[in-house]
mmCIF file of C-alpha atoms in Angstrom:
data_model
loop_
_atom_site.group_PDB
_atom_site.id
_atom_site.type_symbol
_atom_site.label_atom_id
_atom_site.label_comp_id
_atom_site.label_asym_id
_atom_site.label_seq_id
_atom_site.Cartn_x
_atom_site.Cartn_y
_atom_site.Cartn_z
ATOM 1 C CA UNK O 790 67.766 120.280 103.172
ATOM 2 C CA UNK O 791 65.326 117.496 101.416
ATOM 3 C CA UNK O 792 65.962 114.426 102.712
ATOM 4 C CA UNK O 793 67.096 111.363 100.625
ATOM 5 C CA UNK O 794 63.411 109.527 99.543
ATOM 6 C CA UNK O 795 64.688 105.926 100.513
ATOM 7 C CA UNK O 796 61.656 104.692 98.823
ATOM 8 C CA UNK O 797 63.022 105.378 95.696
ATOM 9 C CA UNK O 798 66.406 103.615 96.465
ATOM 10 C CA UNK O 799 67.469 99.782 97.044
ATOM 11 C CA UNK O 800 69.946 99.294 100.353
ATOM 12 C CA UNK O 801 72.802 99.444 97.927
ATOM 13 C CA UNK O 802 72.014 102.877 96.634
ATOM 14 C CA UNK O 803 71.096 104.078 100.211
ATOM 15 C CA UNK O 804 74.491 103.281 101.502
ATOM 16 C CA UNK O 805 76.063 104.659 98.646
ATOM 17 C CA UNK O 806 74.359 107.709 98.537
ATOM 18 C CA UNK O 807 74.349 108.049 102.339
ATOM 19 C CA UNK O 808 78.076 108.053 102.192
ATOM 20 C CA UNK O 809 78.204 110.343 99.350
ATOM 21 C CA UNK O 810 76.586 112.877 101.492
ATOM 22 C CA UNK O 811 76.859 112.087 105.409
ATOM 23 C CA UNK O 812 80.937 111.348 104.546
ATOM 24 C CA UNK O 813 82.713 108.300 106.605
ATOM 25 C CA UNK O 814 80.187 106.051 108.142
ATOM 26 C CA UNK O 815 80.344 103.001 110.482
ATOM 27 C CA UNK O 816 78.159 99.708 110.190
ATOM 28 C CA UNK O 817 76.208 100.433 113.094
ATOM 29 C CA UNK O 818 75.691 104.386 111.644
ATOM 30 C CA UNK O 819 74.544 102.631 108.432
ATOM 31 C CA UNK O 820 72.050 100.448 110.499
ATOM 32 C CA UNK O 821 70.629 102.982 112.614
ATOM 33 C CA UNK O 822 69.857 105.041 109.285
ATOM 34 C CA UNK O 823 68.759 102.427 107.435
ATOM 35 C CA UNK O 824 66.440 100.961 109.960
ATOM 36 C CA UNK O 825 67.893 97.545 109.568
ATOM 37 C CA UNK O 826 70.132 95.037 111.077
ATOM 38 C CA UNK O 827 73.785 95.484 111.147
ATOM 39 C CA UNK O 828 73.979 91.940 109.721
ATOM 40 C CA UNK O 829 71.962 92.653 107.003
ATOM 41 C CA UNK O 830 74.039 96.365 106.439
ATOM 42 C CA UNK O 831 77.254 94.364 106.628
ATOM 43 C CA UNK O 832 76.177 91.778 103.824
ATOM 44 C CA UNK O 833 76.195 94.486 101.750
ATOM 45 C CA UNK O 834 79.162 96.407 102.747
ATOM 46 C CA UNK O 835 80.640 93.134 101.559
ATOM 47 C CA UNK O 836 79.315 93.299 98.425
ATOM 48 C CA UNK O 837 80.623 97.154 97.793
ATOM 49 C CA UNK O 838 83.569 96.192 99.033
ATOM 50 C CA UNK O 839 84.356 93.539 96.548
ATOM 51 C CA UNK O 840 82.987 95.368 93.800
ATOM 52 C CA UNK O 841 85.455 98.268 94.863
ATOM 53 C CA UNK O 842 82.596 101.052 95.163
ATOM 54 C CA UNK O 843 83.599 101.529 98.924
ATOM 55 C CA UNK O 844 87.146 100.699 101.164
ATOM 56 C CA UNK O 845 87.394 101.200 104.741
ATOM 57 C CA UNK O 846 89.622 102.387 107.585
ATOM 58 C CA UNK O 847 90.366 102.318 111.123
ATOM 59 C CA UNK O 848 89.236 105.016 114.017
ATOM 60 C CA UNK O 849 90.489 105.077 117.394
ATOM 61 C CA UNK O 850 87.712 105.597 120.374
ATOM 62 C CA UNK O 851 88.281 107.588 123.067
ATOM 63 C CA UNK O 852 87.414 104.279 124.837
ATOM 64 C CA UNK O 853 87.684 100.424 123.217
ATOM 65 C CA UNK O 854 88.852 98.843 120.505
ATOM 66 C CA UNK O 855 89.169 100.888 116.770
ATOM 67 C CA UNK O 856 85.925 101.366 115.078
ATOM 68 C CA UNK O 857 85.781 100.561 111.415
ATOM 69 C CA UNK O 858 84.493 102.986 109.515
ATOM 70 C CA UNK O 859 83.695 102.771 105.236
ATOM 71 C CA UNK O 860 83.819 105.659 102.385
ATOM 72 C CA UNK O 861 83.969 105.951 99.177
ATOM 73 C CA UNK O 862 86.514 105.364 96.652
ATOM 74 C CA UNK O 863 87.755 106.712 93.314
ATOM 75 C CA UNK O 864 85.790 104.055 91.737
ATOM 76 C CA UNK O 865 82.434 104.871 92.999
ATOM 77 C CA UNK O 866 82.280 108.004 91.016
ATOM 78 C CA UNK O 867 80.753 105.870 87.982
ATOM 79 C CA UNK O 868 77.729 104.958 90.197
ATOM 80 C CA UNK O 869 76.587 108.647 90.298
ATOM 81 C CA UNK O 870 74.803 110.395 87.928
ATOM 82 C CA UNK O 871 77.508 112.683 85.475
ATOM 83 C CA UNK O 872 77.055 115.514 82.918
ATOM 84 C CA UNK O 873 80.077 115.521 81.498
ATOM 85 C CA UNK O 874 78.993 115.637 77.488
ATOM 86 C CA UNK O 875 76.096 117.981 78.572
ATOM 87 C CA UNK O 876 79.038 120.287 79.816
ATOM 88 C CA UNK O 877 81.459 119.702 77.161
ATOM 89 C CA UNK O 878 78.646 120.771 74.557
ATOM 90 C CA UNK O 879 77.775 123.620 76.451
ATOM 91 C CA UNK O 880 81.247 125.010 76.552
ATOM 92 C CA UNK O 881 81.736 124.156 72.940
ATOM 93 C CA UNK O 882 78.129 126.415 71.922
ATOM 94 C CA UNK O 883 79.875 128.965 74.003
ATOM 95 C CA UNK O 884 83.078 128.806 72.144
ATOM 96 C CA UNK O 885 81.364 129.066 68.934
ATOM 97 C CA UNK O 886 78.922 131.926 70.137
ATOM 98 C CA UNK O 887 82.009 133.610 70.545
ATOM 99 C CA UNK O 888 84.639 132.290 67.571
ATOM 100 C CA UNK O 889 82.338 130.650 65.595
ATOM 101 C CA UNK O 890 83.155 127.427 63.435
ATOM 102 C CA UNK O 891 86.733 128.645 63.017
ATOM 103 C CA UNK O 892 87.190 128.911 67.114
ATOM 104 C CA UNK O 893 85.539 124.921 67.084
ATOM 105 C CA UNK O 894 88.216 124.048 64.292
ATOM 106 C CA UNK O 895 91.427 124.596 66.882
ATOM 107 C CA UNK O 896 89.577 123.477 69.882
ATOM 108 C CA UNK O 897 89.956 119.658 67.906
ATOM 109 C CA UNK O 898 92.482 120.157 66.006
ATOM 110 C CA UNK O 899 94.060 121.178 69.690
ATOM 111 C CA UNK O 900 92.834 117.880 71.159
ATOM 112 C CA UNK O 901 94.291 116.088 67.725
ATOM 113 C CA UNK O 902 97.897 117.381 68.511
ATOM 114 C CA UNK O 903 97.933 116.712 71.627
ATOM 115 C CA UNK O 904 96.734 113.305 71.372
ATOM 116 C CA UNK O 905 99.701 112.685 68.920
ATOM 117 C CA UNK O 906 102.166 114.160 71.268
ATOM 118 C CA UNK O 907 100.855 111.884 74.159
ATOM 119 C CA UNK O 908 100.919 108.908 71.966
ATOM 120 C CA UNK O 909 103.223 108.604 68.821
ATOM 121 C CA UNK O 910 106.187 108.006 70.877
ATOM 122 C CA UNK O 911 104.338 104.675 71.842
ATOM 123 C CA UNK O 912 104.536 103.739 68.022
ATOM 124 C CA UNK O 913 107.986 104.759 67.506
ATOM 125 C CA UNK O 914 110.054 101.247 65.990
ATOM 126 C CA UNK O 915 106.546 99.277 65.228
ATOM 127 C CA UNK O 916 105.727 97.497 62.343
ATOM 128 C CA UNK O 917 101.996 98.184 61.188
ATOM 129 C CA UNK O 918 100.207 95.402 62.338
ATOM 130 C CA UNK O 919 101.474 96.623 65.770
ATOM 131 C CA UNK O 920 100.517 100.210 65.401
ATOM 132 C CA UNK O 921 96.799 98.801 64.702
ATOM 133 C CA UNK O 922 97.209 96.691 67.216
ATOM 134 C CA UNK O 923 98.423 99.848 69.816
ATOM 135 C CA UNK O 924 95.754 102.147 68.249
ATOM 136 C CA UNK O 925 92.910 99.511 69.342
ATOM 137 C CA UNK O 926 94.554 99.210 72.905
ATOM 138 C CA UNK O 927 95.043 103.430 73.115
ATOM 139 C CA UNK O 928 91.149 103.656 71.899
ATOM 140 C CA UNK O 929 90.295 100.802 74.775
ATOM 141 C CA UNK O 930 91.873 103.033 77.868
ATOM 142 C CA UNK O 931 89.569 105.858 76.302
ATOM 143 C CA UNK O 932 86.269 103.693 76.428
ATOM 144 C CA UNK O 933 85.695 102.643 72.953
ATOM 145 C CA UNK O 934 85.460 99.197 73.530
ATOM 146 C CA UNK O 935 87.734 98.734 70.041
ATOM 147 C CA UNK O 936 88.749 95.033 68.522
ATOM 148 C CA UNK O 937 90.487 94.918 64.917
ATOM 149 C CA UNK O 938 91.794 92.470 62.722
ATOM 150 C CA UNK O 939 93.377 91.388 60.034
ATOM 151 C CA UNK O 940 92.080 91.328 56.697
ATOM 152 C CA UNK O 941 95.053 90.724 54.090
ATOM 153 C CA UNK O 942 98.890 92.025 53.365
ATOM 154 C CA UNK O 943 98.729 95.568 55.010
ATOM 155 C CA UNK O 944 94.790 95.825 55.249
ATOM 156 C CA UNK O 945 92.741 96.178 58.627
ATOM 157 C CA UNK O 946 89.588 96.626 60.269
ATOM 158 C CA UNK O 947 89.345 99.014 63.664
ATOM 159 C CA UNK O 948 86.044 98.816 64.945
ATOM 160 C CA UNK O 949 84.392 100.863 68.052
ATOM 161 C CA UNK O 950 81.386 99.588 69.791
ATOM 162 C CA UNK O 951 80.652 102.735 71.970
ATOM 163 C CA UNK O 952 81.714 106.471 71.295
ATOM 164 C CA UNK O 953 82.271 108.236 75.049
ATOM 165 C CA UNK O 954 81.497 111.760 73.482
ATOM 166 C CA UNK O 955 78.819 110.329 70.858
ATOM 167 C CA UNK O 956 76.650 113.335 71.878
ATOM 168 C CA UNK O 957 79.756 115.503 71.118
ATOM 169 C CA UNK O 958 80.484 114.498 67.858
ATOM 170 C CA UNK O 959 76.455 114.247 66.655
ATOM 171 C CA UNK O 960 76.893 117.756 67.156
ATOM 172 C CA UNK O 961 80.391 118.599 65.630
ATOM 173 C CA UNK O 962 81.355 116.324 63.026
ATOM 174 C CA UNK O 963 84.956 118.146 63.688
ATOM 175 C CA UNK O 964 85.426 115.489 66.211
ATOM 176 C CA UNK O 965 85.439 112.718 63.653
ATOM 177 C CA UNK O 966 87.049 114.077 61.307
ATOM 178 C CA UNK O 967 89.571 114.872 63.977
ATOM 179 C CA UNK O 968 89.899 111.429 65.020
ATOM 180 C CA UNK O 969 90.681 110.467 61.441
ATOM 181 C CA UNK O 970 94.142 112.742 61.035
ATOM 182 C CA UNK O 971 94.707 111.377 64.603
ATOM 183 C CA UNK O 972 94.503 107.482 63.333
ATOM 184 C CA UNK O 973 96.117 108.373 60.195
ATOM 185 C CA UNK O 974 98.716 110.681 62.504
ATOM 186 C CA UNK O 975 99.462 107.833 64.786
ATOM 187 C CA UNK O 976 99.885 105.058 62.137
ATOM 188 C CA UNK O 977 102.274 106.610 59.690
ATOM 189 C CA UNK O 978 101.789 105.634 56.351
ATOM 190 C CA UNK O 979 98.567 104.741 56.236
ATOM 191 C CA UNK O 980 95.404 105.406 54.504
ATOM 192 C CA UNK O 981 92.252 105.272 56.457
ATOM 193 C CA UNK O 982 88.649 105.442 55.891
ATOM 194 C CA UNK O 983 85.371 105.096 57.968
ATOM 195 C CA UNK O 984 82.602 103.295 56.918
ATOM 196 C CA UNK O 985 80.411 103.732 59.431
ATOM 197 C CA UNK O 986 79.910 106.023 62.379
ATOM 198 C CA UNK O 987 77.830 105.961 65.882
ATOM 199 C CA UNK O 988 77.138 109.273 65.474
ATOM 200 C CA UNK O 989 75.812 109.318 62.564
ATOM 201 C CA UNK O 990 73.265 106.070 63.279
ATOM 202 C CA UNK O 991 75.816 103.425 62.921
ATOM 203 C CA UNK O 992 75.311 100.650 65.235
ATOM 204 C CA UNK O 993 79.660 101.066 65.309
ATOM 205 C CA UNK O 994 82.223 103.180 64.652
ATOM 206 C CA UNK O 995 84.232 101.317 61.721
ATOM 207 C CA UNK O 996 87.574 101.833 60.213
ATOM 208 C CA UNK O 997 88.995 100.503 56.705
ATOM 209 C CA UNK O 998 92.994 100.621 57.594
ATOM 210 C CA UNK O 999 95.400 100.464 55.156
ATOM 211 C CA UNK O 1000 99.206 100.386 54.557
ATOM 212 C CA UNK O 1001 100.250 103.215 52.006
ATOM 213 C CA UNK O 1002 102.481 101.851 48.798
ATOM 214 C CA UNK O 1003 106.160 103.527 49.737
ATOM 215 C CA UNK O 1004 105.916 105.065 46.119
ATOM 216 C CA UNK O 1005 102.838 106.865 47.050
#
């Protein structure tokens, strides 16, 4: 097995990745590995700690008080390096390989429906300012960083300032136009356009919202 180049890597990245690989690790295991101090080791246990990239527990010794020992948490798994969209668009070429544009059609129209299912209940009873107002916090817990406002009687703007599967939808538009019959799904009578796209070189995602005339 190559061993980790520490040259390459600050103390904070050591520890991390030392724990990634060696499992649950002491203070002094960290210092002996390191080469440094357990002072200086625990000064930065303390700072993983309080950003929540590590938590730790207690061990009982055959002899002696409990040893702490640290690993990592759920959280940590942002601080590695991820493929995810490199995945997702490899299973999607496969699925087209094999179904073509029709088989990458129900894949997101799939995801669309299911989306609605998971969500419209949450809408159920809301006027439309609070719909908007949902729709922004729904896109927020899946990493669009999404604000709106106001603009007149039954008119909004939904902006996103980052697009989690931007690499996805460069590829397959199907994804945006997904998203659309999901917003305009979710928000009932509503007519909604988007002016501008991250995927296609917008520097955001933005939405013109807009309450449907009952006669319409």
């Amino acid at each position: 097995m190559t061993p980790i180049d520490q040259s390459k890597l600050s103390t904070r990245q050591y520890i991390m990745q030392l724990l990634k690989t060696k499992g649950e690790l002491s203070i002094k295991d960290l210092s002996e590995a390191l080469g440094i101090t357990v002072m200086a080791v625990s000064r930065h246990i303390q700072s993983l700690e309080r950003d929540n990239h590590i938590t730790s527990k207690k061990i009982r010794q055959s002899m002696g008080r409990p040893t702490a020992v640290y690993c990592l948490t759920d959280h940590s798994r942002g601080f590695f390096p991820v493929k995810y969209q490199t995945f997702s668009l490899e299973l999607l070429e496969e699925i087209e390989d094999h179904f073509g544009e029709v088989g990458i059609e129900q894949v997101f129209e799939g995801r669309k429906n299911k989306m609605v299912k998971l969500y419209d209940s949450h809408m159920q009873g809301q006027d439309f300012a609070d719909r908007v107002s949902n729709l922004a916090n729904i896109q927020n817990e899946n990493g669009y960083m999404a604000e709106w406002e106001q603009i007149n009687e039954g008119e909004f703007v939904l902006q996103e300032h980052n697009c989690p599967i931007e690499q996805v939808a460069t590829k397959y538009q199907q994804a945006c136009g997904c998203e659309l019959e999901l917003f305009e799904s979710l928000l009932g009578n509503a007519e909604v356009k988007r002016t501008e796209c991250l995927a296609d070189g917008g520097q955001r995602c933005t939405y013109q919202i807009k309450k449907r005339d009952k006669n319409n």
